[in-house]
PDB file of C-alpha atoms in Angstrom:
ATOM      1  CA  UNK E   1     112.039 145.165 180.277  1.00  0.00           C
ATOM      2  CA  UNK E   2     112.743 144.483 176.792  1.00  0.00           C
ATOM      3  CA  UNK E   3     113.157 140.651 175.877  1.00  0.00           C
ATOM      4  CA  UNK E   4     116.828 139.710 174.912  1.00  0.00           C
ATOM      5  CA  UNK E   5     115.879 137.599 171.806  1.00  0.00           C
ATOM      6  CA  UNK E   6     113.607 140.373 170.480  1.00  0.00           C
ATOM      7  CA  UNK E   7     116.438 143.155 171.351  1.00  0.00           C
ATOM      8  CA  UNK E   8     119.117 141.075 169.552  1.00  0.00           C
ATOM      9  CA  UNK E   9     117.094 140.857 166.518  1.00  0.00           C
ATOM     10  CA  UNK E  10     116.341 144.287 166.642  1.00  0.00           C
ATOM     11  CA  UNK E  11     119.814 145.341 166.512  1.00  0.00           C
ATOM     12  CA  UNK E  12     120.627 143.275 164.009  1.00  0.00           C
ATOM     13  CA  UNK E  13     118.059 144.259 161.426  1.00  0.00           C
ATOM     14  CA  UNK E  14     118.733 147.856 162.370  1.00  0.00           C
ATOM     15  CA  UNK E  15     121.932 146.945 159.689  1.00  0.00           C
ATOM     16  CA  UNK E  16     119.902 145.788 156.828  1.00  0.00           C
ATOM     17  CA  UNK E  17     118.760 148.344 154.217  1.00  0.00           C
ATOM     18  CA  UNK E  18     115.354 148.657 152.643  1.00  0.00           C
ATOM     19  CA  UNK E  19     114.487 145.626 149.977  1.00  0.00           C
ATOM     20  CA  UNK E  20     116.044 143.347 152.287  1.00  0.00           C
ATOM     21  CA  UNK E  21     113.853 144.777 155.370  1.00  0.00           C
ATOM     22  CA  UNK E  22     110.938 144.793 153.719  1.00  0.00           C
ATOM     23  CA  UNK E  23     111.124 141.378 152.412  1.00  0.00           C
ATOM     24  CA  UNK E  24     112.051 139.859 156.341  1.00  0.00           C
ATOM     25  CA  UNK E  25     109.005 141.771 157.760  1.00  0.00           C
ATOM     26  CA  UNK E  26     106.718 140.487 155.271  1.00  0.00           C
ATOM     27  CA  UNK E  27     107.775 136.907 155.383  1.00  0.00           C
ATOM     28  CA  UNK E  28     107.362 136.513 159.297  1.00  0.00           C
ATOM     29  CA  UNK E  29     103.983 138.361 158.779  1.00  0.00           C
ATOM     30  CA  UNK E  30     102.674 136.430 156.246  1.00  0.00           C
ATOM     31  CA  UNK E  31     104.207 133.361 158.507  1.00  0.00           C
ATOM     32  CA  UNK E  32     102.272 134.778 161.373  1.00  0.00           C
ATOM     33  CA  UNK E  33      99.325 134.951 159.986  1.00  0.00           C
ATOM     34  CA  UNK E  34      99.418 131.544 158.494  1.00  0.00           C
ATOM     35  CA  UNK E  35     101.134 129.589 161.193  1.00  0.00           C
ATOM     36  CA  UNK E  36      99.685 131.190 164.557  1.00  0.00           C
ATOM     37  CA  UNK E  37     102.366 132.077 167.187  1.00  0.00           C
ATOM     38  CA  UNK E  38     104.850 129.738 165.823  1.00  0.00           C
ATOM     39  CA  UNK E  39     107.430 132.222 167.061  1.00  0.00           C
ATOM     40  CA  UNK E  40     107.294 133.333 170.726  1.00  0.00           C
ATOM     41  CA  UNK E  41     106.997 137.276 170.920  1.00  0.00           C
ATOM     42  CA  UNK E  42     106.157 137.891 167.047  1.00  0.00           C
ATOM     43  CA  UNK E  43     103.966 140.572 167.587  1.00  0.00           C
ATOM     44  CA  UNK E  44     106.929 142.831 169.326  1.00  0.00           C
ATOM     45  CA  UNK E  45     109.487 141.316 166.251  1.00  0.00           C
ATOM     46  CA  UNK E  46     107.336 142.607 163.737  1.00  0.00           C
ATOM     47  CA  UNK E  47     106.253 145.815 165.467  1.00  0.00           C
ATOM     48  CA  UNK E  48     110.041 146.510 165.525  1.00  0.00           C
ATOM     49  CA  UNK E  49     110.655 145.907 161.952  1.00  0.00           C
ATOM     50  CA  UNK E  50     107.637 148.165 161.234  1.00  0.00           C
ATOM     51  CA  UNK E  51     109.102 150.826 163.037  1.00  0.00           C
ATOM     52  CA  UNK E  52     112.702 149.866 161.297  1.00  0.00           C
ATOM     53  CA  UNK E  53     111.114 149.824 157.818  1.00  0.00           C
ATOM     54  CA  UNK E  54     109.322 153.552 158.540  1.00  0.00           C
ATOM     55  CA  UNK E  55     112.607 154.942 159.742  1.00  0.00           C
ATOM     56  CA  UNK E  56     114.185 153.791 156.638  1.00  0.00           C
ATOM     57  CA  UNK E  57     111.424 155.609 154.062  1.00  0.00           C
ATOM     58  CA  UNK E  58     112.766 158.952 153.741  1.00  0.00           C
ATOM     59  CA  UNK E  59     112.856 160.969 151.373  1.00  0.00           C
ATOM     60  CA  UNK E  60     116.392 161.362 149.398  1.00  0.00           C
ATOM     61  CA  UNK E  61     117.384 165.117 148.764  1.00  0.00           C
ATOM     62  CA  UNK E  62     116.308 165.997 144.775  1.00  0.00           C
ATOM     63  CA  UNK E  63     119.795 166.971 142.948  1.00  0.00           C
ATOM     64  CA  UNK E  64     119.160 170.287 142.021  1.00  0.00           C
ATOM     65  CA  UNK E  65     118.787 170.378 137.736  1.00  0.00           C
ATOM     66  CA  UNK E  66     121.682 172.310 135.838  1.00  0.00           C
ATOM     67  CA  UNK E  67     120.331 173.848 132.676  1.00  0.00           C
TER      68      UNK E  67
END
């Protein structure tokens, strides 16, 4: 069962396009990694983002050239 803080989070960053996405997942990762488990359930936060930030990566359609 998924945890209600990490769920509401989730949802939340679903919203937020790519700079901005990028630059939240980083920042609690590099806080992670320099502050050990200040945050309960990091790990599934940032493995969510991740997953967020991949879905977000693709590839815009070219414009076809007129010439």
């Amino acid at each position: 069962m998924p945890n209600p803080l990490t769920r509401r989070l989730l949802r939340w960053a679903q919203d937020l396009r790519f700079p901005r996405l990028a630059l939240l997942t980083i920042a609690l990762f590099v806080a992670d990694v320099l502050i050990p488990d200040f945050i309960p359930f990091i790990d599934e936060i940032l493995l969510g983002l991740a997953s967020l930030l991949l879905a977000n990566l693709r590839r815009r359609p070219r414009l076809p050239q007129g010439g």
